[in-house]
CSV table of C-alpha atoms and ligand atoms in Angstrom, one decimal:
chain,number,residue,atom,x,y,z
K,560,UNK,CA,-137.1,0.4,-221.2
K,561,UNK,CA,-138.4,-1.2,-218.0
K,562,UNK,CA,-141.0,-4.4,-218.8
K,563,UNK,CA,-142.9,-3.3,-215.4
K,564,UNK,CA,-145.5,-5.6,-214.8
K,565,UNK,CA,-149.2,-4.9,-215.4
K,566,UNK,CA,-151.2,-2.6,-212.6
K,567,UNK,CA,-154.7,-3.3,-213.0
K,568,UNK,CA,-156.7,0.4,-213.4
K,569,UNK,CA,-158.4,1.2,-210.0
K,570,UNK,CA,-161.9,0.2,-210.1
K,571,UNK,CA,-164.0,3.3,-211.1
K,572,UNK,CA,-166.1,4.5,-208.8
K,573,UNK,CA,-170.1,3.3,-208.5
K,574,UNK,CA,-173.1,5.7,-209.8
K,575,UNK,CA,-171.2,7.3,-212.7
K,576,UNK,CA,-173.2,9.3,-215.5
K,577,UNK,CA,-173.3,7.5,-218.8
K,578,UNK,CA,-170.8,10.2,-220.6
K,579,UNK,CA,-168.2,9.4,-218.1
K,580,UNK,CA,-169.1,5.4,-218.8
K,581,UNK,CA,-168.5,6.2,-222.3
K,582,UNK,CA,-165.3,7.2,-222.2
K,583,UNK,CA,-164.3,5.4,-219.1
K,584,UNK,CA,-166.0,1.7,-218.4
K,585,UNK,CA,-163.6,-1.0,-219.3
K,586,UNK,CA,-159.9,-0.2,-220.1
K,587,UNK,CA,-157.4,-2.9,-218.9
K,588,UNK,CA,-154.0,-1.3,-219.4
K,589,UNK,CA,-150.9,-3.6,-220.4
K,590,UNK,CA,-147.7,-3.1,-218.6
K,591,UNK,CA,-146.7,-0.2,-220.5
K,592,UNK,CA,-149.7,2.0,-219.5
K,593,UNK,CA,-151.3,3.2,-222.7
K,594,UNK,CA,-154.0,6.6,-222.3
K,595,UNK,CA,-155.7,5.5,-225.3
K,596,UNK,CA,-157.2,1.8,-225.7
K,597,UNK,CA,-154.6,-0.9,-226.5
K,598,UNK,CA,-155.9,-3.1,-229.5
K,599,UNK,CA,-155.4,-6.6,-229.2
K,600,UNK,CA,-155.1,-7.8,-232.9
K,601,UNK,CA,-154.2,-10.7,-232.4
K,602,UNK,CA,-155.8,-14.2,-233.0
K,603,UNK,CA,-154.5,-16.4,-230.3
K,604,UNK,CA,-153.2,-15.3,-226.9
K,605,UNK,CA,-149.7,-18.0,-225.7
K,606,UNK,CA,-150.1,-19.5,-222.2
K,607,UNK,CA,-147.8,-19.4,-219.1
K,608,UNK,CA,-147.6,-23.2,-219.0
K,609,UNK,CA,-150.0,-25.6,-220.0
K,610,UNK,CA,-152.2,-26.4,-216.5
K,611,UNK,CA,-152.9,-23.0,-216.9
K,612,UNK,CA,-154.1,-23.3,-220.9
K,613,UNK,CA,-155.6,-26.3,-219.9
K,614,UNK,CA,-158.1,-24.2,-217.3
K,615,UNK,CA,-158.6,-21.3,-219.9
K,616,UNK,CA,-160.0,-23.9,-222.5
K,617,UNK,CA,-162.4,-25.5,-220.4
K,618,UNK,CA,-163.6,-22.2,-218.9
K,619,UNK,CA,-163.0,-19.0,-221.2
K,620,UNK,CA,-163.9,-17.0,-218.5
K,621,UNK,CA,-160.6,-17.9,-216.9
K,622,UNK,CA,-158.5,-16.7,-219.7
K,623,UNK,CA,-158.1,-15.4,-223.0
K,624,UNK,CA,-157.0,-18.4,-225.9
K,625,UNK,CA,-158.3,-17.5,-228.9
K,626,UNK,CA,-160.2,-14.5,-230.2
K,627,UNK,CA,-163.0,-16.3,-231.2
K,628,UNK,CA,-164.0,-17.3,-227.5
K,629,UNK,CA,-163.0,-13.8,-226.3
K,630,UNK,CA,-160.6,-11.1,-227.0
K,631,UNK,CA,-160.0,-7.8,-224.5
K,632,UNK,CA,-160.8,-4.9,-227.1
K,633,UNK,CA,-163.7,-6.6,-227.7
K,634,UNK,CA,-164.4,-7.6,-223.9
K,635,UNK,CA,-163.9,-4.0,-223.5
K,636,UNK,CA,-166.7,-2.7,-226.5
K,637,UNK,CA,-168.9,-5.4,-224.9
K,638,UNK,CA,-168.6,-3.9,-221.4
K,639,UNK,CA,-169.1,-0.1,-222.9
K,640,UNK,CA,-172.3,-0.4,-224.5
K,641,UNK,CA,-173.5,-2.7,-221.6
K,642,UNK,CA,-172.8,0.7,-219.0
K,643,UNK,CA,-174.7,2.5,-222.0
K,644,UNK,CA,-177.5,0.3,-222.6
K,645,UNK,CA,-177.6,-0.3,-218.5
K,646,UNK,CA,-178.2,-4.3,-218.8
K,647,UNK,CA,-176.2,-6.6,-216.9
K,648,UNK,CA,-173.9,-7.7,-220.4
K,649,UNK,CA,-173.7,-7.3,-223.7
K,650,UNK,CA,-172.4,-9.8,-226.4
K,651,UNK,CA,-170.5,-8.5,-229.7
K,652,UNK,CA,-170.9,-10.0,-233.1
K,653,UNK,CA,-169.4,-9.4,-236.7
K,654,UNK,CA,-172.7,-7.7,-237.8
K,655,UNK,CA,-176.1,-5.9,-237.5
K,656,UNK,CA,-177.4,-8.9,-239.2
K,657,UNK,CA,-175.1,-11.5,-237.3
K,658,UNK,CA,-176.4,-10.5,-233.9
K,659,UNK,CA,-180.1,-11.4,-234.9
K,660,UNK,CA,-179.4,-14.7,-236.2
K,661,UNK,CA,-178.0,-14.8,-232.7
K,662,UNK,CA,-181.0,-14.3,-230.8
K,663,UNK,CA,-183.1,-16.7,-233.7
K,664,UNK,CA,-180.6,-19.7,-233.0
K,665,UNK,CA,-180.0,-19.3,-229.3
K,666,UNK,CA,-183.6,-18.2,-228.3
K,667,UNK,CA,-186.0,-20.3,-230.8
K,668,UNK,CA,-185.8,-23.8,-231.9
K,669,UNK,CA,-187.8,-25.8,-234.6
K,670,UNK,CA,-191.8,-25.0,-234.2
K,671,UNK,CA,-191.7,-22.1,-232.5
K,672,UNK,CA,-193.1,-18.6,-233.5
K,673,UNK,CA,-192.2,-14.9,-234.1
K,674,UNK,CA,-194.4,-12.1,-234.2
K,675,UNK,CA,-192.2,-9.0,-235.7
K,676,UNK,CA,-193.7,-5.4,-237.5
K,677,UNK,CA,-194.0,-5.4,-241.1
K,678,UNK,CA,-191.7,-2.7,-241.5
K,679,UNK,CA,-188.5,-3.6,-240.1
K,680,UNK,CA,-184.9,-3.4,-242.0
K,681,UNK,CA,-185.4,-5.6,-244.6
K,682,UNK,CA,-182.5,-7.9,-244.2
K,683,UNK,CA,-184.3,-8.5,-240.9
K,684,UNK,CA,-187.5,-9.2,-242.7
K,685,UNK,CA,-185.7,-11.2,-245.0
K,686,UNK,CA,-183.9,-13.7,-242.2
K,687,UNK,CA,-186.9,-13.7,-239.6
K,688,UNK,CA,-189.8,-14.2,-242.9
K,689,UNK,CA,-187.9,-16.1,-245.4
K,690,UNK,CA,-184.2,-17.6,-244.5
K,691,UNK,CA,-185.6,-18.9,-240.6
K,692,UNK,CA,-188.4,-20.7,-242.3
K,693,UNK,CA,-186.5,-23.4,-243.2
K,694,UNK,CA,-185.7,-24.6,-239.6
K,695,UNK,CA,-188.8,-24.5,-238.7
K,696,UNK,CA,-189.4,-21.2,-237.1
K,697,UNK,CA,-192.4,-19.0,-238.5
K,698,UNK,CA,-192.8,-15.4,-238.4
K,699,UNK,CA,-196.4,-13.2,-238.3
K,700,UNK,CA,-195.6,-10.1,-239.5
K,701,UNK,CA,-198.1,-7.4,-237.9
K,702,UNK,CA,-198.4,-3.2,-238.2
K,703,UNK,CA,-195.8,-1.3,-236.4
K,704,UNK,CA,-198.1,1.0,-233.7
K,705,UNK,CA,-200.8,-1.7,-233.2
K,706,UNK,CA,-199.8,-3.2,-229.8
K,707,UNK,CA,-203.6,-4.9,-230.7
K,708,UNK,CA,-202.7,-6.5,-233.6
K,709,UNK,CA,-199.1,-7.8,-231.9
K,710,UNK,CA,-201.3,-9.4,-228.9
K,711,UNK,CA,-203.3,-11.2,-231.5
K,712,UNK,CA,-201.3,-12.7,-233.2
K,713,UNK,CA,-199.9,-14.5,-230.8
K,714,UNK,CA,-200.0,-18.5,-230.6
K,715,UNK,CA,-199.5,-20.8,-227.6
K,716,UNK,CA,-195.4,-21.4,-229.5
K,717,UNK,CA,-194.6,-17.9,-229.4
K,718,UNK,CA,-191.5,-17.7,-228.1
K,719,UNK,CA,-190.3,-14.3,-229.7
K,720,UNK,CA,-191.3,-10.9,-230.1
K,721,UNK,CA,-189.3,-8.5,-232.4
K,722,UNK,CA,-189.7,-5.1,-232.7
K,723,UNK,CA,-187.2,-2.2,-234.4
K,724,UNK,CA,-188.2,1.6,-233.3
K,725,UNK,CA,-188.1,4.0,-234.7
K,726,UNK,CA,-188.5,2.6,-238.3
K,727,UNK,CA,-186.6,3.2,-241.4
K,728,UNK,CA,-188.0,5.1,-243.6
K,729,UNK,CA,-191.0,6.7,-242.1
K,730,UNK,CA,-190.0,6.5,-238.0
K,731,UNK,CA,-193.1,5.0,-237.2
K,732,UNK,CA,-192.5,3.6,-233.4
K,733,UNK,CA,-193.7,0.8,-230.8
K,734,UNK,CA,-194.6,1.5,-227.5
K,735,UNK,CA,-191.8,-0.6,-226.1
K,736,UNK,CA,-193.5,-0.9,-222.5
K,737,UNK,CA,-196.7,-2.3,-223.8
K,738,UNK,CA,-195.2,-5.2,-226.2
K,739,UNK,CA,-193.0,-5.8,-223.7
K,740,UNK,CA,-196.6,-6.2,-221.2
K,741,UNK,CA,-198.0,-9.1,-224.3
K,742,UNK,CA,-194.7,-10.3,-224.7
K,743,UNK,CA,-194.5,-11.2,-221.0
K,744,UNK,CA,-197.9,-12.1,-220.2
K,745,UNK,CA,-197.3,-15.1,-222.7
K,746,UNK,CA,-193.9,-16.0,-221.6
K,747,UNK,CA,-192.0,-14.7,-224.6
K,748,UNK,CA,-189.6,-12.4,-224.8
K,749,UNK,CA,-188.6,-8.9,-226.8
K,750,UNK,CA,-186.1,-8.3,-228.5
K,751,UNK,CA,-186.0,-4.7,-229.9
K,752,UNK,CA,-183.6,-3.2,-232.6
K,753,UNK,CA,-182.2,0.1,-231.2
K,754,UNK,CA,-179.9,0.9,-234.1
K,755,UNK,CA,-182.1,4.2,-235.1
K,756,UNK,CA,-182.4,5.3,-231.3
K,757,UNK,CA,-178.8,4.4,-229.9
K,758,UNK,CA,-178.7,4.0,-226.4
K,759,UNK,CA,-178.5,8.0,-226.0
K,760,UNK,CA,-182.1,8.3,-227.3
K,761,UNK,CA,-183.7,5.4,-225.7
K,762,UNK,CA,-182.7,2.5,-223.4
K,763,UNK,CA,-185.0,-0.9,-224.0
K,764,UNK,CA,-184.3,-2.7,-221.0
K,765,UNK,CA,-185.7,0.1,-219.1
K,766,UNK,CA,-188.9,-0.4,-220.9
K,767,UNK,CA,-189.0,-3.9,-219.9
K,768,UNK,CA,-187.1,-5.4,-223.5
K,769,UNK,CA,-185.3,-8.4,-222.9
K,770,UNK,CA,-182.8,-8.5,-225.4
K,771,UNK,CA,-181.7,-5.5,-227.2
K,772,UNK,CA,-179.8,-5.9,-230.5
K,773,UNK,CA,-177.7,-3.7,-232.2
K,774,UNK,CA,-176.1,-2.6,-235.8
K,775,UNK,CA,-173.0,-0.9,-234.2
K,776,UNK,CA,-172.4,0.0,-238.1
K,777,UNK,CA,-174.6,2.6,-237.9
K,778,UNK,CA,-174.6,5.5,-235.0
K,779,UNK,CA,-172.2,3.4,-232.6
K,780,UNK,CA,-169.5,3.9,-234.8
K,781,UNK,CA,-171.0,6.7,-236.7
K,782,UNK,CA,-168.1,6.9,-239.0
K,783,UNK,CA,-169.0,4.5,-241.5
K,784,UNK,CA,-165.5,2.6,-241.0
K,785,UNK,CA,-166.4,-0.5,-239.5
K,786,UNK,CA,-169.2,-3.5,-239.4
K,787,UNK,CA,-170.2,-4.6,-236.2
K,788,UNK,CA,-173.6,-5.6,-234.1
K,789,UNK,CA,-174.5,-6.6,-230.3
K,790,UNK,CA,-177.1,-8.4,-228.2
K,791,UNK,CA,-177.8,-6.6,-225.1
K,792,UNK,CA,-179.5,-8.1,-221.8
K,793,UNK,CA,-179.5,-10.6,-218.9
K,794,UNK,CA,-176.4,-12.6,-218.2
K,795,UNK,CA,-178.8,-15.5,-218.8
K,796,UNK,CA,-179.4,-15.6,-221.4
K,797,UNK,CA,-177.1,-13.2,-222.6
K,798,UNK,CA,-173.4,-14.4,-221.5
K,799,UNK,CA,-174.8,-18.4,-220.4
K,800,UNK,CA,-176.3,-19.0,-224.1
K,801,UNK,CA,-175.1,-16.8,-226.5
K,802,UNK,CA,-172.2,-16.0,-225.8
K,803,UNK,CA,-171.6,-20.1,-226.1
K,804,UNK,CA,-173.1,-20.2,-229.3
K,805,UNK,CA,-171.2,-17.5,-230.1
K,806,UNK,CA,-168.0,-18.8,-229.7
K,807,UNK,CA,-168.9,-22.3,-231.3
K,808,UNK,CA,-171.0,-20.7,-233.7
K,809,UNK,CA,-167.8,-17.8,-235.0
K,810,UNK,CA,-170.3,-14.8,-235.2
K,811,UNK,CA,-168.2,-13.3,-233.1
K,812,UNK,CA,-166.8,-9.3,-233.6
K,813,UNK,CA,-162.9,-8.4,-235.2
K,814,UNK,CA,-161.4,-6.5,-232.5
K,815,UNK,CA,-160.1,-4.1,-235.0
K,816,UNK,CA,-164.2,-3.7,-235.7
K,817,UNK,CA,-164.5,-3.8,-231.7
K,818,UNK,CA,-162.2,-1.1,-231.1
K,819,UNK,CA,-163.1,1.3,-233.6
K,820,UNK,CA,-166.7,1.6,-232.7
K,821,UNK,CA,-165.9,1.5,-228.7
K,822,UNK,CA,-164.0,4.5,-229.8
K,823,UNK,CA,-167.3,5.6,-231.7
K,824,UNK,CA,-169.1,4.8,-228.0
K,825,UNK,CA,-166.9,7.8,-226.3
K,826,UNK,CA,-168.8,10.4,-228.9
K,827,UNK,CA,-172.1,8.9,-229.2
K,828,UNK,CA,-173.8,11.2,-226.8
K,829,UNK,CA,-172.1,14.4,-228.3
K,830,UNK,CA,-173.1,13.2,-232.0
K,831,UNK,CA,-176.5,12.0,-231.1
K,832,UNK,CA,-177.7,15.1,-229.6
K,833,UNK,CA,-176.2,17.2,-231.9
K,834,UNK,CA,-177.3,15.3,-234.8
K,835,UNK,CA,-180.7,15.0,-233.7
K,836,UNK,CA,-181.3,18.6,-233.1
K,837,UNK,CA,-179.7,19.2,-236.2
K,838,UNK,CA,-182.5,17.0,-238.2
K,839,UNK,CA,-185.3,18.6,-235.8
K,840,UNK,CA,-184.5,22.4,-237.2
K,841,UNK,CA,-184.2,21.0,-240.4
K,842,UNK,CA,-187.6,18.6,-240.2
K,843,UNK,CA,-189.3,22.0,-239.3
K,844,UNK,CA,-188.3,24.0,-242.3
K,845,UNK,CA,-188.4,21.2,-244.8
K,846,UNK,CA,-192.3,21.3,-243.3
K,847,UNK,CA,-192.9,24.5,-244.2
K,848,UNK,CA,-191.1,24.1,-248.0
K,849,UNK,CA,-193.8,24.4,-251.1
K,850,UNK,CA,-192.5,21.7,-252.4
K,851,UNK,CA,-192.7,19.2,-249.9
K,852,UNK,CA,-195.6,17.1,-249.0
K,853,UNK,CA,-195.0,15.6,-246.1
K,854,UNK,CA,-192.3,15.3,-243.6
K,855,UNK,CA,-191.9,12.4,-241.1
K,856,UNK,CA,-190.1,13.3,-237.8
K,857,UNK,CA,-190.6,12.1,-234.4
K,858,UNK,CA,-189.6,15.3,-233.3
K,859,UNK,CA,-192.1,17.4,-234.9
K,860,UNK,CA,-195.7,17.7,-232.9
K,861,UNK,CA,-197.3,16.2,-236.7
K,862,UNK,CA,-195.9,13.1,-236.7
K,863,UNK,CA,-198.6,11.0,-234.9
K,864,UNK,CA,-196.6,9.4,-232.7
K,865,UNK,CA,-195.3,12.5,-231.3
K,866,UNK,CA,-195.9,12.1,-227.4
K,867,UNK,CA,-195.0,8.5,-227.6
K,868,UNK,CA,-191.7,9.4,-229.0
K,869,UNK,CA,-190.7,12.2,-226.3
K,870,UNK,CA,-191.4,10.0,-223.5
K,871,UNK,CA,-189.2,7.0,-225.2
K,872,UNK,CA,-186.7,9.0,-226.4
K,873,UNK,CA,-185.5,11.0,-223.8
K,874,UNK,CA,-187.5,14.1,-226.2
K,875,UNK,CA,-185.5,13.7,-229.1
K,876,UNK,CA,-186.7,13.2,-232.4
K,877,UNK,CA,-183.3,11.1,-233.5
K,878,UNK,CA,-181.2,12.1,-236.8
K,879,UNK,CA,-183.2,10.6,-239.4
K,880,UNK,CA,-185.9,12.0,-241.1
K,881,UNK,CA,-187.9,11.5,-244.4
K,882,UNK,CA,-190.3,14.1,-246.6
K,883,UNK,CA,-192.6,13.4,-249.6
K,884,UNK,CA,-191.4,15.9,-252.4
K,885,UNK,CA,-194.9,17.5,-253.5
K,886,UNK,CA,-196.0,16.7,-257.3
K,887,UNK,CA,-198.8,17.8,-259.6
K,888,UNK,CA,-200.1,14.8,-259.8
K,889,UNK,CA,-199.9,11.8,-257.5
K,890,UNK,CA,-198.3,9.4,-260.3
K,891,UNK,CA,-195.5,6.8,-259.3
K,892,UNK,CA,-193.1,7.8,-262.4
K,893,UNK,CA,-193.7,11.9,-261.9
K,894,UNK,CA,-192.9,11.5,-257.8
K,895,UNK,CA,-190.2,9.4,-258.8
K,896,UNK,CA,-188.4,11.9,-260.8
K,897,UNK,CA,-188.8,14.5,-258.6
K,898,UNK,CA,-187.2,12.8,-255.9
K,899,UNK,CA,-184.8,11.4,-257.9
K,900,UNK,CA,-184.1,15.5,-259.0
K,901,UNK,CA,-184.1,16.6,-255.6
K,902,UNK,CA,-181.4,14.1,-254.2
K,903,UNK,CA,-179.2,14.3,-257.5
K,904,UNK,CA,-179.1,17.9,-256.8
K,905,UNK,CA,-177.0,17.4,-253.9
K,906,UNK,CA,-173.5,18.0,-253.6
K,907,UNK,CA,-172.4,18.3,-249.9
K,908,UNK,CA,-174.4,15.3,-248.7
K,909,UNK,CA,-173.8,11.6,-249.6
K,910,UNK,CA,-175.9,9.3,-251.9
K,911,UNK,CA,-175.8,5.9,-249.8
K,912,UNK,CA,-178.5,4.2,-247.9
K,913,UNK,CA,-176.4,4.1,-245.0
K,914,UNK,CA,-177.4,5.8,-242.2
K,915,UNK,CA,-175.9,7.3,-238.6
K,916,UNK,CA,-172.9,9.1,-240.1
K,917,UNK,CA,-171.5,12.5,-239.3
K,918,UNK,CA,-171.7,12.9,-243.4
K,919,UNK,CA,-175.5,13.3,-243.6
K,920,UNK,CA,-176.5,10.7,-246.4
K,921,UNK,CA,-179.3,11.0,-248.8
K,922,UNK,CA,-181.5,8.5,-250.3
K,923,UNK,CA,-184.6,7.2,-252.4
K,924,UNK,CA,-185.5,4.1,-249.9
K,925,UNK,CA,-188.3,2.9,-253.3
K,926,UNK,CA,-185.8,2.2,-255.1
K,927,UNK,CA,-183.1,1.3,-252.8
K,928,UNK,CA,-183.3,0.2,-249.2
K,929,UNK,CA,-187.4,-1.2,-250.4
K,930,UNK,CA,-186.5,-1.7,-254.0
K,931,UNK,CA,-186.7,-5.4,-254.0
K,932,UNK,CA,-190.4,-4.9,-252.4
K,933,UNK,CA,-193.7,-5.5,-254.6
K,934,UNK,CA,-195.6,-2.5,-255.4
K,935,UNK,CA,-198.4,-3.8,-253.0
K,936,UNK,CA,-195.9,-4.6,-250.1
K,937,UNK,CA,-194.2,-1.1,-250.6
K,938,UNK,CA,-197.8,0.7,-250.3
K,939,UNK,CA,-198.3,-1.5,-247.5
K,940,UNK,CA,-195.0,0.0,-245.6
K,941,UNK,CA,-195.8,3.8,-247.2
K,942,UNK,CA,-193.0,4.0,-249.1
K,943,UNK,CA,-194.3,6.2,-252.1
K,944,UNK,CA,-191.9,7.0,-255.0
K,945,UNK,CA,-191.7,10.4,-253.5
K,946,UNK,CA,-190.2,9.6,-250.6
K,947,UNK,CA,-186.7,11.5,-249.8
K,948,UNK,CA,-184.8,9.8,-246.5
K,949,UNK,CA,-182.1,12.1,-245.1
K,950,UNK,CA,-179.8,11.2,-242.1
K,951,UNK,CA,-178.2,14.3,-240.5
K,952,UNK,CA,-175.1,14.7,-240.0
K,953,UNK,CA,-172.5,17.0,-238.4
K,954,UNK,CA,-172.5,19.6,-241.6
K,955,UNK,CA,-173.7,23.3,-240.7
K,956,UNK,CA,-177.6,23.5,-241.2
K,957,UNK,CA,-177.3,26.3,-243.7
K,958,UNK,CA,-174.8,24.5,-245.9
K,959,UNK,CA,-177.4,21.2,-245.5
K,960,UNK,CA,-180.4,23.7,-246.2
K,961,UNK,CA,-178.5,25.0,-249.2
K,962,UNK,CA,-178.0,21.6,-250.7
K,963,UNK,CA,-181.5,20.3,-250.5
K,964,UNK,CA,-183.2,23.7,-252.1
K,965,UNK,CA,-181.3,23.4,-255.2
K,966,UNK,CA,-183.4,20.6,-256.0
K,967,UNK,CA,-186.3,21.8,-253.9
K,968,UNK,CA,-186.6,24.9,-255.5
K,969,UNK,CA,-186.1,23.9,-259.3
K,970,UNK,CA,-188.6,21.5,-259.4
K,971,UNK,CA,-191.5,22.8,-261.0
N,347,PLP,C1,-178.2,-1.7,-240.8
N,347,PLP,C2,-179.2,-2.3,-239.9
N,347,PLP,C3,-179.2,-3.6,-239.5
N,347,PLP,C4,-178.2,-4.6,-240.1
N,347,PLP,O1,-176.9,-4.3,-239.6
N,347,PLP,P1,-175.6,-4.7,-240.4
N,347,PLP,O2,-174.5,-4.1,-239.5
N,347,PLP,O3,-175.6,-4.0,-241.7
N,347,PLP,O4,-175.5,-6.1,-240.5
N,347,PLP,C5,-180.2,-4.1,-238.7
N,347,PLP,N1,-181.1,-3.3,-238.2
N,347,PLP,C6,-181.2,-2.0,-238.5
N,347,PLP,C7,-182.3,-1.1,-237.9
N,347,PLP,C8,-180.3,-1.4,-239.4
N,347,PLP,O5,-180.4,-0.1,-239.7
């Protein structure tokens, strides 16, 4: 076997469609010319002699040393969802969670300020509202689709605005475009969560966010095998600051992690689509169910954020969804049980608050996802004890269908 040295891949071509992106932006070949992705699992990279490890360690741009300041399966994830996400870089951390305490440490310091919606993933809520507080930085927590309320709560230190869309459990959105407007006309910046919407749905940065952050756990891998997150934007601040922190700071991504959800990236679009279209037909026939209440769907004309929705999300409604199961009476323990009936009647889909799976997963968010929430503070975010959230995934409808009315239709 010839060691024939490495040929660097010609450089693709300019102006290429995101699907081709997907499956072709960023794949450096080692001398053996692999068609599928090397993974570099390795922790530390030897050097050809030690002028040249001196350069790479005083400029990691110049080299690969250690896979905590850089790695090329995770280079390569980086570069992928970049293309997607159509900003200039993209930065790859360990978790969801890991690449918001990026943006808190590298874009805020002591005495500045947040504003972020009150219903946001509640780890989120949790670090931005609770853990950040303790260095200094404050957050106002404000209603979702009130750009009003966003605008006034902002103070001359607000450095930050954070947004998710759509939200977990009821897909209530923001009107990305016009925080981005209050955001900029005070001189902070907006970061936006697009874990629900995936770059396939809805691109941030085209709306005018700065930063956009990422749980690549959920759709981007869409698998449910691996944890990983991102911070998407400018090369400053994106690649000058964080990345920096990032490397001092170890929130960095496992390439293992890295590789298996830049894999996930090359059937994003297919499974978005088809996922989303799937949770449309079934939004619109759990609507017209006896026993349900209430369904919450971007993607149905009810939902009162409907038009907003198609012109953020490329018209799609997403794969998540969420109905009220109807009761005689409006009492927390009777909506409780009923919901409770309807999801432990399942067999095909999966009880786990995870979400963005092929294996459509089923849960009660009151108890779960919310549980740790007050009554009050539940009310406040609309999650009633009859609430049902499904995430759609790659099962046929009729076999989904199936599943949810033998609950449905033995409740009384
Ligand atoms: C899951 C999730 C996170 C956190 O991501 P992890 O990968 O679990 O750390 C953040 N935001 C949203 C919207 C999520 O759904």
């Amino acid at each position: 076997m010839s060691d024939t040295p490495l040929t660097p891949p010609a450089a693709l071509p300019a102006g290429l469609h995101p699907q081709t992106l997907a499956v072709r932006q960023a794949q450096p070949r080692s001398q053996w010319g692999e068609h599928c992705e090397a993974l570099y699992m390795t922790s530390s990279f030897i050097q050809p002699d030690c002028a040249t490890a001196a350069q790479r360690f005083s400029d990691p741009d110049l080299g690969y040393t250690y896979s905590r300041t850089g790695n090329p399966t995770v280079t390569s994830f980086e570069e992928r969802l970049a293309a997607l996400e159509g900003t200039e870089c993209a930065v790859a951390t360990s978790t969801g969670m890991s690449a918001i305490l990026l943006v808190a440490l590298t874009m805020l310091k002591a005495g500045d300020h947040i504003v972020a919606s009150q219903s946001m993933f509640g780890s989120t809520m949790k670090l931005l509202g609770g853990e950040m507080a303790r260095f200094g930085i404050e957050t106002s927590f404000v209603p979702q689709t009130d750009v009003a309320t966003w605008q006034a709560a902002i103070r001359p230190n607000t450095r930050l605005l954070f947004a998710e869309t759509p939200t977990n459990p009821l897909m209530d959105l923001c009107d990305i475009q016009a925080l981005a407007d209050v955001a900029h006309k005070h001189g902070a910046l907006l970061a936006v969560d697009n874990s629900f919407a995936t770059p396939i749905l809805q691109r941030p940065a085209e709306f005018g966010a700065d930063l956009i952050v990422h749980s690549g756990t959920k759709f981007l891998d869409g698998q449910g095998r691996v944890m990983i997150g991102a911070v998407c934007g400018r090369r400053d601040p994106v690649e000058k600051v964080m990345a920096t922190f990032l490397r001092s700071g170890g929130l960095n991504a496992a390439p293992y992690n890295a590789w298996t959800a830049m894999k996930g990236l090359e059937t994003l679009a297919l499974r978005v689509k088809a996922q989303s279209a799937a949770a449309l037909e079934l939004a619109a026939w759990l609507e017209q169910h006896p026993k349900v209440a209430r369904v919450y769907y971007p993607g149905l004309t009810s939902h009162p954020q409907h038009e907003l929705a198609m012109r953020q999300q490329s018209g799609l409604g997403g794969a998540v969804l969420a109905f009220d199961v109807q009761a005689p009476a409006q009492e927390a323990n009777i909506l409780r049980q009923r919901a409770f009936h309807v999801i432990d009647s399942t067999r095909v889909c999966s009880i786990t608050a995870n979400l963005g799976d092929v294996k459509t997963t089923i849960v009660h968010p009151a108890s779960t996802s919310h549980g740790r929430l007050t009554e009050e503070q539940r009310q406040a975010a609309g999650v009633g004890q009859g609430l049902v959230r499904v995430s759609v995934g790659l099962e046929h409808l009729d076999d989904l269908k199936a599943d949810l009315l033998r609950g449905l239709d033995s409740l009384s």
